[in-house]
PDB file of C-alpha atoms and ligand atoms in Angstrom:
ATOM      1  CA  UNK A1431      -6.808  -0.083  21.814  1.00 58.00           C
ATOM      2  CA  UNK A1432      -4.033  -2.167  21.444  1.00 69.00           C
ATOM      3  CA  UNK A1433      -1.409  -2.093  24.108  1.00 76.00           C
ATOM      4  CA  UNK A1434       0.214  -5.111  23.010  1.00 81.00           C
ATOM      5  CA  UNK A1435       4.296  -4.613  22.279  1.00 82.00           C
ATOM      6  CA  UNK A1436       5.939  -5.970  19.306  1.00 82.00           C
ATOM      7  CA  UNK A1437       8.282  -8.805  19.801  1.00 80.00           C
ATOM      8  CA  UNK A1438      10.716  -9.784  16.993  1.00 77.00           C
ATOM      9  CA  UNK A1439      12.178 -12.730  18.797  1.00 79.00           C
ATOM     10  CA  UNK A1440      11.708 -14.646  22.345  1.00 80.00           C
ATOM     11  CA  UNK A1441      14.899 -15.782  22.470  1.00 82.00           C
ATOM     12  CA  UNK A1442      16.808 -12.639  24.614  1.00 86.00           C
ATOM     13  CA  UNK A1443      15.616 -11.497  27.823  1.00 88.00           C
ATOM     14  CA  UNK A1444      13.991  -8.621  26.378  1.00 87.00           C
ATOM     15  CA  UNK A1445      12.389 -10.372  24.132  1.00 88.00           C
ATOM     16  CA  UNK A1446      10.631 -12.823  26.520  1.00 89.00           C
ATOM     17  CA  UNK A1447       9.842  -9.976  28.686  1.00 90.00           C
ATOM     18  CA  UNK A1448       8.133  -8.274  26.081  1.00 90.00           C
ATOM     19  CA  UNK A1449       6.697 -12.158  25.262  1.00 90.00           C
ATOM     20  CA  UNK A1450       5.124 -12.545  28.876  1.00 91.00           C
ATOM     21  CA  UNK A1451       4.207  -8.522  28.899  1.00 92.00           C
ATOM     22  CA  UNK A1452       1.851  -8.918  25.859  1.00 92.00           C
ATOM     23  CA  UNK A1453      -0.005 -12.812  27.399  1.00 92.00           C
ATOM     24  CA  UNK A1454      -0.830 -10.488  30.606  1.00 93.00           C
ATOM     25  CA  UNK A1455      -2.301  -8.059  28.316  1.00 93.00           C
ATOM     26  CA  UNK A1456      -4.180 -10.511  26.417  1.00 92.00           C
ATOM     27  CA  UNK A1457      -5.441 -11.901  29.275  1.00 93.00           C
ATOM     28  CA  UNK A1458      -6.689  -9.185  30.918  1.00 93.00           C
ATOM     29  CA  UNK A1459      -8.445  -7.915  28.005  1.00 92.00           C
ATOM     30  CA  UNK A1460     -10.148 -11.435  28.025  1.00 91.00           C
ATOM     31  CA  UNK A1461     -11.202 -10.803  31.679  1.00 91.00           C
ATOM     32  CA  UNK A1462     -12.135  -7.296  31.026  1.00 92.00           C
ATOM     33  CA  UNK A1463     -14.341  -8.306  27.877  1.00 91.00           C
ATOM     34  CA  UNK A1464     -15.865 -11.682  29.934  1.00 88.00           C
ATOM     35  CA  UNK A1465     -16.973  -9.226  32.912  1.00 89.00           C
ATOM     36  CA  UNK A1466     -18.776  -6.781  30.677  1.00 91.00           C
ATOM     37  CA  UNK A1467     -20.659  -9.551  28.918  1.00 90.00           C
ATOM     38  CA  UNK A1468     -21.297 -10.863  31.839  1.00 88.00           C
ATOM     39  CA  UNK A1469     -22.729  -7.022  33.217  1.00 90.00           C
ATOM     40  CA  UNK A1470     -24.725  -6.982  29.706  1.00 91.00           C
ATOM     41  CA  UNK A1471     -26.268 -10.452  29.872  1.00 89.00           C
ATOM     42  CA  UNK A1472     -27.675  -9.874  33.556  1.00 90.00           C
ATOM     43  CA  UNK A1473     -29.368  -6.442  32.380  1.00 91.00           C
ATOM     44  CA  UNK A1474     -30.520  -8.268  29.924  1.00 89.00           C
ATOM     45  CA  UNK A1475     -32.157 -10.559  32.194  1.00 89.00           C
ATOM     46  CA  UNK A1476     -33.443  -8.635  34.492  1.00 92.00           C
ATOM     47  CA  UNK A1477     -34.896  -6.042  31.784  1.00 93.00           C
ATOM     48  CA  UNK A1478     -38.143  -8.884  31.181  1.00 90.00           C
ATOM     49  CA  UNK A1479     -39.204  -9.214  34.739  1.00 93.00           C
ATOM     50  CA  UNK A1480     -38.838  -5.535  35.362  1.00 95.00           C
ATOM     51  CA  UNK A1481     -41.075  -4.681  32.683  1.00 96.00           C
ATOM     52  CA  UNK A1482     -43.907  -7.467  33.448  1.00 95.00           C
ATOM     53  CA  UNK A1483     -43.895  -5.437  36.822  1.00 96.00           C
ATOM     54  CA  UNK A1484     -43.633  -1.984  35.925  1.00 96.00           C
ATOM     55  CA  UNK A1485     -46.470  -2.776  32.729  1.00 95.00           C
ATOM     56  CA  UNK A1486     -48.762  -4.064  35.928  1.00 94.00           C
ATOM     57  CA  UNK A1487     -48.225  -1.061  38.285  1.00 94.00           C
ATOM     58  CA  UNK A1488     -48.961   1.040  35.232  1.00 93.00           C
ATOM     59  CA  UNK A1489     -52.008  -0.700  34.585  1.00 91.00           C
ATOM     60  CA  UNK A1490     -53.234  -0.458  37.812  1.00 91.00           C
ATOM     61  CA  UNK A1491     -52.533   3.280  38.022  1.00 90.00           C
ATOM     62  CA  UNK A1492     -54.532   4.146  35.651  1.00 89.00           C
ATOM     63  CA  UNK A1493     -57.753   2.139  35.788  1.00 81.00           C
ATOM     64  CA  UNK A1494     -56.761  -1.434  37.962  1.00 77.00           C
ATOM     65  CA  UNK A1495     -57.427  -0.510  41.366  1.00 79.00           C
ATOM     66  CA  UNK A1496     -61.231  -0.665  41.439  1.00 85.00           C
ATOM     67  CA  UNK A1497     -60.870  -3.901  39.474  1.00 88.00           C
ATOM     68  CA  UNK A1498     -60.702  -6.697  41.975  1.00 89.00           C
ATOM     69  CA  UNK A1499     -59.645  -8.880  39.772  1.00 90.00           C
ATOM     70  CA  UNK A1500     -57.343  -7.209  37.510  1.00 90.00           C
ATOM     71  CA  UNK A1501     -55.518  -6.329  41.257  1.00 91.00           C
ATOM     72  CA  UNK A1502     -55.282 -10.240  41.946  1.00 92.00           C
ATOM     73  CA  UNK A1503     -53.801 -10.542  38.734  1.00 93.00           C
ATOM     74  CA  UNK A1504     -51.206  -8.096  38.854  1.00 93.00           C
ATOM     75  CA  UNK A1505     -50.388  -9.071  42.554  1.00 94.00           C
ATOM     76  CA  UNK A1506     -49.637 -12.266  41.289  1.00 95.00           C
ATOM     77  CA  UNK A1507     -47.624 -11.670  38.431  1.00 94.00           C
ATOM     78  CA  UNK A1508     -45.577  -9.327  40.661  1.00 95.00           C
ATOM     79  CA  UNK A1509     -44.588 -11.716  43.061  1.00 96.00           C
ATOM     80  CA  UNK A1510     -43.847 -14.251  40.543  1.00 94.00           C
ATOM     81  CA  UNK A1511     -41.415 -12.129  38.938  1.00 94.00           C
ATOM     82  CA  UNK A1512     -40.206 -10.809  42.054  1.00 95.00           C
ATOM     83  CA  UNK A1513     -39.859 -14.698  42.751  1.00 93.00           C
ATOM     84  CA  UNK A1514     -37.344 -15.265  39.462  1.00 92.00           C
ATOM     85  CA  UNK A1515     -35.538 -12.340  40.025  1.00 94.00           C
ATOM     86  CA  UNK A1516     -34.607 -13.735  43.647  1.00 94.00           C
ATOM     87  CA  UNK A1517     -33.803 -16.609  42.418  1.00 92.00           C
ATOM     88  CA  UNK A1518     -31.247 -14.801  39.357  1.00 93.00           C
ATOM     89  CA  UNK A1519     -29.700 -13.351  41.894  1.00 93.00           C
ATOM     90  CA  UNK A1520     -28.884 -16.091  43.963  1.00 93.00           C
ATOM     91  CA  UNK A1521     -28.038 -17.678  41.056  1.00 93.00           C
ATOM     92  CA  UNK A1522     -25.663 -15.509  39.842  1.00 92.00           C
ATOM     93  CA  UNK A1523     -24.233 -15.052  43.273  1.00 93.00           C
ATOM     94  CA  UNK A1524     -23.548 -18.684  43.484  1.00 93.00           C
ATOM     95  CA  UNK A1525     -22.007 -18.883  39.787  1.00 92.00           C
ATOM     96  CA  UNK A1526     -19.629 -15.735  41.222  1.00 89.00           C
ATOM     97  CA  UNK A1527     -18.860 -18.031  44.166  1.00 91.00           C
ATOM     98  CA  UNK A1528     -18.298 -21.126  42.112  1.00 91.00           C
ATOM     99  CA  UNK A1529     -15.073 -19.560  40.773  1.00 86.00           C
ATOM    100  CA  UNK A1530     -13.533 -19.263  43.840  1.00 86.00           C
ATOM    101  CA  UNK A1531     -14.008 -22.725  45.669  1.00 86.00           C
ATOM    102  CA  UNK A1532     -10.346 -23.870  45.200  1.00 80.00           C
ATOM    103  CA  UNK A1533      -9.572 -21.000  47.172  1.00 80.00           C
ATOM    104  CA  UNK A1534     -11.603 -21.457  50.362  1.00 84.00           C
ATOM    105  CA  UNK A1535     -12.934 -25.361  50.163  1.00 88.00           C
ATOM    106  CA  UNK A1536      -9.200 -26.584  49.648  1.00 84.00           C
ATOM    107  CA  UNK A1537      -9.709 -29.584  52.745  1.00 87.00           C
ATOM    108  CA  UNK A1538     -13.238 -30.253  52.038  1.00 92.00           C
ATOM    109  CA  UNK A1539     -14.339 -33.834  52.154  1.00 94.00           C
ATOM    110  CA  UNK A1540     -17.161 -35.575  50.910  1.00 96.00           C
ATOM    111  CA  UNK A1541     -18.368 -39.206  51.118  1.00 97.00           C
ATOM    112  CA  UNK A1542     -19.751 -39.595  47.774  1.00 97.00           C
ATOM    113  CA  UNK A1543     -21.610 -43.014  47.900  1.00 97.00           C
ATOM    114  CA  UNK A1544     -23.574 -41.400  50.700  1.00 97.00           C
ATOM    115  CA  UNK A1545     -24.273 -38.173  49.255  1.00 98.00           C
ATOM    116  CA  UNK A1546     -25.384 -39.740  45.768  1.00 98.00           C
ATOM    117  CA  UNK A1547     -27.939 -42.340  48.011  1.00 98.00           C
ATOM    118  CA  UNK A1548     -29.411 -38.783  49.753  1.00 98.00           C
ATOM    119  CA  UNK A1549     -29.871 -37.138  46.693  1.00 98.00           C
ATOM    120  CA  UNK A1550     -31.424 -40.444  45.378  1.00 98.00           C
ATOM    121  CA  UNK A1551     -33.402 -40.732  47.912  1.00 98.00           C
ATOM    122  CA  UNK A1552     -35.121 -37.195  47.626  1.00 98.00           C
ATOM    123  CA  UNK A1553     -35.771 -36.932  44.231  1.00 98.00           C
ATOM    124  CA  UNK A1554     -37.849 -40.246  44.507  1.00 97.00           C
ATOM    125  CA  UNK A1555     -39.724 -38.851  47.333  1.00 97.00           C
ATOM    126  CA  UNK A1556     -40.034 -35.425  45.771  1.00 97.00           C
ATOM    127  CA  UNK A1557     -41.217 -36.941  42.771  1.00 97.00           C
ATOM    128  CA  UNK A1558     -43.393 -39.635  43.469  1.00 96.00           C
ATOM    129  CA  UNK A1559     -44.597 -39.496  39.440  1.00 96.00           C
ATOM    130  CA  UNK A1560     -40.967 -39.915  38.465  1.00 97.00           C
ATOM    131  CA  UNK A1561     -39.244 -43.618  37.988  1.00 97.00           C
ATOM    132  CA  UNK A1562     -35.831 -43.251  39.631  1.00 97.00           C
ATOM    133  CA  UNK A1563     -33.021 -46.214  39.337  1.00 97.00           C
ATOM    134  CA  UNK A1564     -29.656 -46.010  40.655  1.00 98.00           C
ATOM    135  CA  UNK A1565     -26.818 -48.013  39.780  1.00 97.00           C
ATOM    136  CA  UNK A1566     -24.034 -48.197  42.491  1.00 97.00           C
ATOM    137  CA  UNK A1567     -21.204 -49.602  41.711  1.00 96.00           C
ATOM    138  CA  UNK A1568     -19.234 -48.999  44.807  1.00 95.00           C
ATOM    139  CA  UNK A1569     -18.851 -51.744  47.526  1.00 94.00           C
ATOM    140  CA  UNK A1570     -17.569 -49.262  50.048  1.00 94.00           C
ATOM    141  CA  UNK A1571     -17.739 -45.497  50.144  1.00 96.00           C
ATOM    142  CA  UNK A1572     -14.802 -43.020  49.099  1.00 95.00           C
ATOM    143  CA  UNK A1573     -14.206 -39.485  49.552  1.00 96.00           C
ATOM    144  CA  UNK A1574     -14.117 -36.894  47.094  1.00 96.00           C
ATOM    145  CA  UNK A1575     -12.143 -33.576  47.498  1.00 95.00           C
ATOM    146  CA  UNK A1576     -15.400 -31.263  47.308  1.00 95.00           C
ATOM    147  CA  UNK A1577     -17.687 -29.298  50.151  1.00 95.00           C
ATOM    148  CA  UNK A1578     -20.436 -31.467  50.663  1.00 96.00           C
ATOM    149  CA  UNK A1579     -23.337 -28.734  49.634  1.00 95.00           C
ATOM    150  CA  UNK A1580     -21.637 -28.273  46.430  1.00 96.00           C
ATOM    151  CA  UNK A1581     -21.125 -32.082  45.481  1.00 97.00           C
ATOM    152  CA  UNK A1582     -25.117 -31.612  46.396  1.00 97.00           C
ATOM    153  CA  UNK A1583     -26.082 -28.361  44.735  1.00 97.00           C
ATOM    154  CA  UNK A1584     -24.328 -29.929  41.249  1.00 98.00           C
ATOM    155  CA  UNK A1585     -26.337 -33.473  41.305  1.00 98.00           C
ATOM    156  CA  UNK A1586     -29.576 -31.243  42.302  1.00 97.00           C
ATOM    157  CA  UNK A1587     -28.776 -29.198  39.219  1.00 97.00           C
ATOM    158  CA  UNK A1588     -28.691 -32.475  36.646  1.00 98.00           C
ATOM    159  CA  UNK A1589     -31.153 -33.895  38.146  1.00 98.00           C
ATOM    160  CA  UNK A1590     -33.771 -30.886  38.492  1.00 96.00           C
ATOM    161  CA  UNK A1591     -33.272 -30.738  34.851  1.00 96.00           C
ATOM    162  CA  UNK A1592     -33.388 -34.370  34.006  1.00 97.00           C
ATOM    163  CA  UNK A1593     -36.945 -34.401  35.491  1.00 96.00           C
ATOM    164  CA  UNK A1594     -37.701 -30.846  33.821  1.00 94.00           C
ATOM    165  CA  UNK A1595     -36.568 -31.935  30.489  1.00 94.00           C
ATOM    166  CA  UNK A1596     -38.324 -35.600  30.888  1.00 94.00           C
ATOM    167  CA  UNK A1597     -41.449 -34.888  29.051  1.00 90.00           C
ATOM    168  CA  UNK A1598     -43.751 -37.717  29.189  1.00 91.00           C
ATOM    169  CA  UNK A1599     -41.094 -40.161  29.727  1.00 94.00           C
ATOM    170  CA  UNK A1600     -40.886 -39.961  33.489  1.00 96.00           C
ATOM    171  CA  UNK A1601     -37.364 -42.140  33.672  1.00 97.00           C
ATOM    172  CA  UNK A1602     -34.669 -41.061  35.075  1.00 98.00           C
ATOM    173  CA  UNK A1603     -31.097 -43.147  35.714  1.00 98.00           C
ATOM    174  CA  UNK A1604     -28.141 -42.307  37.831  1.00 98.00           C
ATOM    175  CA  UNK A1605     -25.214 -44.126  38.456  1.00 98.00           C
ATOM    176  CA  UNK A1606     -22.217 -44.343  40.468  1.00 98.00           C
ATOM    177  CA  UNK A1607     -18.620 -45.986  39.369  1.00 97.00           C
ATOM    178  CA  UNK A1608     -15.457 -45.637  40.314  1.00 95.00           C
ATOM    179  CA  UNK A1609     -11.712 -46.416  38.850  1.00 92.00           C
ATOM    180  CA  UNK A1610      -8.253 -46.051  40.647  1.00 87.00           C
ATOM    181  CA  UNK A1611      -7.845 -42.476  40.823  1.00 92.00           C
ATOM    182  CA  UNK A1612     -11.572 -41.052  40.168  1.00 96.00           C
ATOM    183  CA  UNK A1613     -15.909 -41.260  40.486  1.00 98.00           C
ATOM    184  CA  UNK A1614     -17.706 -41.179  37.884  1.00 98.00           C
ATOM    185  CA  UNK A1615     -21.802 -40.318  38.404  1.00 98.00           C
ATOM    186  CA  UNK A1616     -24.061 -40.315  35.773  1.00 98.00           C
ATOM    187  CA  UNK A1617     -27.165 -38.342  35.618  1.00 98.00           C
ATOM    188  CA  UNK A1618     -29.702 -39.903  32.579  1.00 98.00           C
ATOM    189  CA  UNK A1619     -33.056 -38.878  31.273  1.00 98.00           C
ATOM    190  CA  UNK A1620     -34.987 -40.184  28.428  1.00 97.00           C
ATOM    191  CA  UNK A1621     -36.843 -37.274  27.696  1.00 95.00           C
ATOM    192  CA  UNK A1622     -36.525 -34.256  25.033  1.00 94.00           C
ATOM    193  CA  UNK A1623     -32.783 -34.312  24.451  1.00 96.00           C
ATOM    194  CA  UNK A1624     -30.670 -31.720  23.297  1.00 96.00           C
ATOM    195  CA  UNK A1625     -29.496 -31.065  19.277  1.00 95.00           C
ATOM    196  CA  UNK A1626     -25.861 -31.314  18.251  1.00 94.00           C
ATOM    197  CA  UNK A1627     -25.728 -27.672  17.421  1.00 93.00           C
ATOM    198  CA  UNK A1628     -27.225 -26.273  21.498  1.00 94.00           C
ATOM    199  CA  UNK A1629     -25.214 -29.619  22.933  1.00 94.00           C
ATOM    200  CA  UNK A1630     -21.305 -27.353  23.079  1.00 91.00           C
ATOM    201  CA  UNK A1631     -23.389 -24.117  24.521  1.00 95.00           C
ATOM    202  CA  UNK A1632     -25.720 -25.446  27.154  1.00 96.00           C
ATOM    203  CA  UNK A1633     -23.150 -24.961  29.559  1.00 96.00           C
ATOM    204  CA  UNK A1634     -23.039 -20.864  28.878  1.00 94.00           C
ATOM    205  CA  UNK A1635     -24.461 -19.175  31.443  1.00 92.00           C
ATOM    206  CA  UNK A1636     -27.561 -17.757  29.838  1.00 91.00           C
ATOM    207  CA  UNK A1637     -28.107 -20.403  27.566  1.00 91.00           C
ATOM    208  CA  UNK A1638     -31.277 -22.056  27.007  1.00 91.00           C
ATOM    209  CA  UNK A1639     -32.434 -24.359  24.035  1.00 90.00           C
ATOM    210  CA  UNK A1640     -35.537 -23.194  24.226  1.00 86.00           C
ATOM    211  CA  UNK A1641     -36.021 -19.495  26.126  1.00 82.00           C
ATOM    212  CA  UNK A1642     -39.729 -19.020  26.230  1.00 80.00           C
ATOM    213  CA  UNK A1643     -39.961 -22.841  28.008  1.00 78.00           C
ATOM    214  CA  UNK A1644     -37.510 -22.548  30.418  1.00 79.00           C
ATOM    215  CA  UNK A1645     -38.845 -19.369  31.440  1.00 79.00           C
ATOM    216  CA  UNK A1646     -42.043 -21.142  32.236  1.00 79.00           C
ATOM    217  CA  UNK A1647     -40.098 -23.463  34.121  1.00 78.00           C
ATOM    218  CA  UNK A1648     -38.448 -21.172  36.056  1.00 75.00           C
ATOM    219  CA  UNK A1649     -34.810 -21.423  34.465  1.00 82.00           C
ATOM    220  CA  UNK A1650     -32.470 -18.603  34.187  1.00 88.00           C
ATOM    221  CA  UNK A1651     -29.937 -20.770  31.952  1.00 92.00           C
ATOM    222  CA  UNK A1652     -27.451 -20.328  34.713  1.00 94.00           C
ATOM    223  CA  UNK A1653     -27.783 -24.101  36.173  1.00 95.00           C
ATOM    224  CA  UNK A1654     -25.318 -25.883  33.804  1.00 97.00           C
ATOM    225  CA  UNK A1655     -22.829 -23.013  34.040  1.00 96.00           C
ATOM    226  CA  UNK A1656     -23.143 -23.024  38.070  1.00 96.00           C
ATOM    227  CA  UNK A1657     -22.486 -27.077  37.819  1.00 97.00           C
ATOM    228  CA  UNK A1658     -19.405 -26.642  35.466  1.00 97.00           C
ATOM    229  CA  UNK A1659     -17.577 -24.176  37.528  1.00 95.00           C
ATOM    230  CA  UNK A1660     -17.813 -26.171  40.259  1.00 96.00           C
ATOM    231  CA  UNK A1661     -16.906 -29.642  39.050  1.00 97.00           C
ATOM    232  CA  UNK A1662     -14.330 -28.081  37.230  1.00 95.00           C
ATOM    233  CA  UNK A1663     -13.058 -25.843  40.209  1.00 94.00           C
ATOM    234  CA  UNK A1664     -12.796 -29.323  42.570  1.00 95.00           C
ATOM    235  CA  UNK A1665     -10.840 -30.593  39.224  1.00 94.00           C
ATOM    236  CA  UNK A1666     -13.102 -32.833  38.123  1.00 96.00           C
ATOM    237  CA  UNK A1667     -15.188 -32.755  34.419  1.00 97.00           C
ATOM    238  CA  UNK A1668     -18.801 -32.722  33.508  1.00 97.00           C
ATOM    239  CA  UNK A1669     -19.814 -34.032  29.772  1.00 97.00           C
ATOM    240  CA  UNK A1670     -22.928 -34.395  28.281  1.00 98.00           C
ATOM    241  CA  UNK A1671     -24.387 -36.845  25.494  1.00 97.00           C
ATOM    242  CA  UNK A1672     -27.356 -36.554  23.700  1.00 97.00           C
ATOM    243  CA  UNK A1673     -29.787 -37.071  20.839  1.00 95.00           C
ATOM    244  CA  UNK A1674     -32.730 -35.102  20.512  1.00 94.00           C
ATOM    245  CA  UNK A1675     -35.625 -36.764  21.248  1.00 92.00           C
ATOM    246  CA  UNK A1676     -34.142 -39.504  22.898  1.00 94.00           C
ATOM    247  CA  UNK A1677     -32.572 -38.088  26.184  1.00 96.00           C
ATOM    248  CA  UNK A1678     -29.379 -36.624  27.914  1.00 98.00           C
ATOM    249  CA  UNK A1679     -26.974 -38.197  29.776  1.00 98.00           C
ATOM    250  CA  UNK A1680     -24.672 -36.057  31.813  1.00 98.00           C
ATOM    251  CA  UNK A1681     -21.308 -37.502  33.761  1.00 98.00           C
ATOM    252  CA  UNK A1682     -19.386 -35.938  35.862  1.00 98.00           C
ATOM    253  CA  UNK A1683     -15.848 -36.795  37.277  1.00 98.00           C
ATOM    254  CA  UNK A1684     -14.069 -35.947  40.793  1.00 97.00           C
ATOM    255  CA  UNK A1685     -10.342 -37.457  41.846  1.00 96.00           C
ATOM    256  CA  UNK A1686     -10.717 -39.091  44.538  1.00 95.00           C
ATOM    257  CA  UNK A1687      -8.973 -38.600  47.871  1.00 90.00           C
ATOM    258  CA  UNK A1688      -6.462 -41.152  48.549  1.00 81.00           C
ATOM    259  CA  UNK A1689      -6.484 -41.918  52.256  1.00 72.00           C
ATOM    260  CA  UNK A1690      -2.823 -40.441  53.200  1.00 67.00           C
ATOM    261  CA  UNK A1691      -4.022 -37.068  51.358  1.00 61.00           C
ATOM    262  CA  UNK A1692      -6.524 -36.636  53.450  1.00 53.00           C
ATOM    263  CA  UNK A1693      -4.126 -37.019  56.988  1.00 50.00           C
ATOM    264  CA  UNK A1694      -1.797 -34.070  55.347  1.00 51.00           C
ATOM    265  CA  UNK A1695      -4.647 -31.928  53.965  1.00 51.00           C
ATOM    266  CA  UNK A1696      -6.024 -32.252  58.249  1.00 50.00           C
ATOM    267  CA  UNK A1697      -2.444 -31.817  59.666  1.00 51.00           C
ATOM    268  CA  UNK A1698      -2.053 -28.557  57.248  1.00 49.00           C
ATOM    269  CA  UNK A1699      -4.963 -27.303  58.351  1.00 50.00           C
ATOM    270  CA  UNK A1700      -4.076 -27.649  62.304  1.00 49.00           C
ATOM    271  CA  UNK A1701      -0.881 -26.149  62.017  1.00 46.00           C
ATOM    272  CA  UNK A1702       1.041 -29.550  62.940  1.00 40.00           C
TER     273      UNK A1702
HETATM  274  P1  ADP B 989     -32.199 -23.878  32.837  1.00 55.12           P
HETATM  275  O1  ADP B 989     -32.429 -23.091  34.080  1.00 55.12           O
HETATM  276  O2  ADP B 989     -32.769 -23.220  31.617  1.00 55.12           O
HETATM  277  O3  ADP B 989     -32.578 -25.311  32.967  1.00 55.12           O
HETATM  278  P2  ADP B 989     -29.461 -24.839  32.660  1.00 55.12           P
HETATM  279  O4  ADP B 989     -28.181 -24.077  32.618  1.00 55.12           O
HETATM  280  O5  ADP B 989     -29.631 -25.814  33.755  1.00 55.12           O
HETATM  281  O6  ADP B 989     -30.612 -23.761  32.644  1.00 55.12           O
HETATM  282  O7  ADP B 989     -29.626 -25.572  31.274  1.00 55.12           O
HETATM  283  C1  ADP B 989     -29.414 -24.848  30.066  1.00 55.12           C
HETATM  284  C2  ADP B 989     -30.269 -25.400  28.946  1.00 55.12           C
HETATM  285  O8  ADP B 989     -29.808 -26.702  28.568  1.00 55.12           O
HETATM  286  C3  ADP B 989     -31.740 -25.589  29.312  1.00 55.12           C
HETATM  287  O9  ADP B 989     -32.482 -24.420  29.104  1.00 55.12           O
HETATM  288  C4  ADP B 989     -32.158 -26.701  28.366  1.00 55.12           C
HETATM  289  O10 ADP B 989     -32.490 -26.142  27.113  1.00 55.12           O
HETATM  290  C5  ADP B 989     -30.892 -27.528  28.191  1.00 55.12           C
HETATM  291  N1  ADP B 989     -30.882 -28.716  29.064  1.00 55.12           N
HETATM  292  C6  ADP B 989     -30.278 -28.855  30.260  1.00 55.12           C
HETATM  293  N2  ADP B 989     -30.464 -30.097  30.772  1.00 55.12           N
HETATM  294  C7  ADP B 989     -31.192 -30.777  29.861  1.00 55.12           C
HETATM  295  C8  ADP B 989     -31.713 -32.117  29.779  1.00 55.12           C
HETATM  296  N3  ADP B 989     -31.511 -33.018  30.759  1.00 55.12           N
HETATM  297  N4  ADP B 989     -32.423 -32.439  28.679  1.00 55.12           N
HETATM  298  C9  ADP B 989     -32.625 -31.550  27.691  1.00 55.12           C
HETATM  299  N5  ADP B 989     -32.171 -30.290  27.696  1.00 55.12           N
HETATM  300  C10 ADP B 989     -31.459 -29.893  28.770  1.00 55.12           C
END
């Protein structure tokens, strides 16, 4: 249905009333149409693990019980996909969240040269088969206008998929720069890479190159959409290069927080 109005000309009153009347419609048709994807999508994601689960309790029903061994196996694959349902959820509860961070982490802080050492520091121990190098460029730290977990929960993102996406290749590079007004980390692997025509979607939320193998790897396609929302909530930017076979390198960007900022954001927040 189109509710739209006409408009002949903007330039009376009427006119740009009728102007600004139709952009609010078009908008909210926009939201309207993005939610019910969005509704459609997560059925459609949840319809697979439902029916590995509801196929097993079927099978055991009818003739599985007695079978100790076809009951270990459906056990198992219950719980797994009980396991990636969990994790959808969370997922999509965080991607619903991620919208809303200028809202409610407005005075957040985060020291980023110590955050990206941390998350260095884990991945290498996490991943003892992986070769991790880090280039930081900063001589002394600087804060960035983000909630620490989130600053955390995006870098975890790259670089879970950096060593998911790695194949044999077990490299993987960060780095850490800064200019006047911003950071710049980079998260590089060296492993399958992504084509020009995926590279502009991977950031959907949904969206994998490959369905079947990130499935086996546990991804929902939500990871990259979760990162973007947030980076881009805080203001900042995420790109990504690539060539297939050759490896990704993702950057993102954060302003950073000038030292008198961060006195007013503190005296807002205590009233003085
Ligand atoms: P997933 O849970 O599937 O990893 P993401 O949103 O994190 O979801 O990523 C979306 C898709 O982008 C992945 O399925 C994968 O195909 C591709 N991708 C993401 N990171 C990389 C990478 N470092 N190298 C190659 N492909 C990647």
């Amino acid at each position: 249905k189109n509710r739209r109005v006409p408009v002949t000309s903007r330039n009376d009153e009427l006119g740009e009333l009728a102007w600004m009347f139709n952009e609010m419609i078009d908008r909210t048709q926009r939201y309207i149409d993005q939610q019910s994807q969005f509704v459609g999508d997560v059925s459609h994601e949840l319809r697979t693990p439902v029916a590995i689960i509801q196929g097993h309790m079927q099978l055991l029903e009818r003739w599985g019980k007695d079978d100790p061994k076809q009951l270990e196996e459906s056990i198992q694959a219950a719980l797994a996909e009980t396991n990636r349902m969990n994790t959808l959820i969370k997922e999509m509860l965080d991607l619903t969240r991620a919208g809303q961070v200028e809202v409610n982490f407005r005075n957040a802080t985060t020291p980023v040269k110590k955050l990206v050492n941390q998350v260095y520091d884990n991945f290498r121990m996490i991943h003892p088969d992986f070769h991790f190098s880090l280039d930081d460029d900063l001589d002394e730290d600087v804060l960035v206008p983000v909630y620490r977990d989130h600053l955390e929960q995006i870098l975890i993102i790259l670089c879970d998929n950096a060593v998911k996406y790695s194949n044999e290749r077990k490299e993987i590079h960060l780095s850490l720069s800064r200019n006047l007004r911003a950071v710049e980390i980079g998260v590089q692997d060296f492993g399958e890479g992504i084509s020009q025509e995926d590279l502009h979607r991977v950031f959907d939320r949904f969206y994998r190159v490959d369905k079947a193998r990130s499935r086996k790897k546990g991804g929902n396609g939500l990871g990259l959409a979760i990162a973007k929302r947030l980076v881009e909530g805080y203001h900042g930017t995420v790109t990504v290069e690539s060539q297939l076979g050759s490896g990704s390198l993702f950057r993102i960007t954060l302003p950073i927080v000038e030292p008198g900022d961060e006195k007013e954001a503190k005296n807002k927040e205590s009233g003085k």
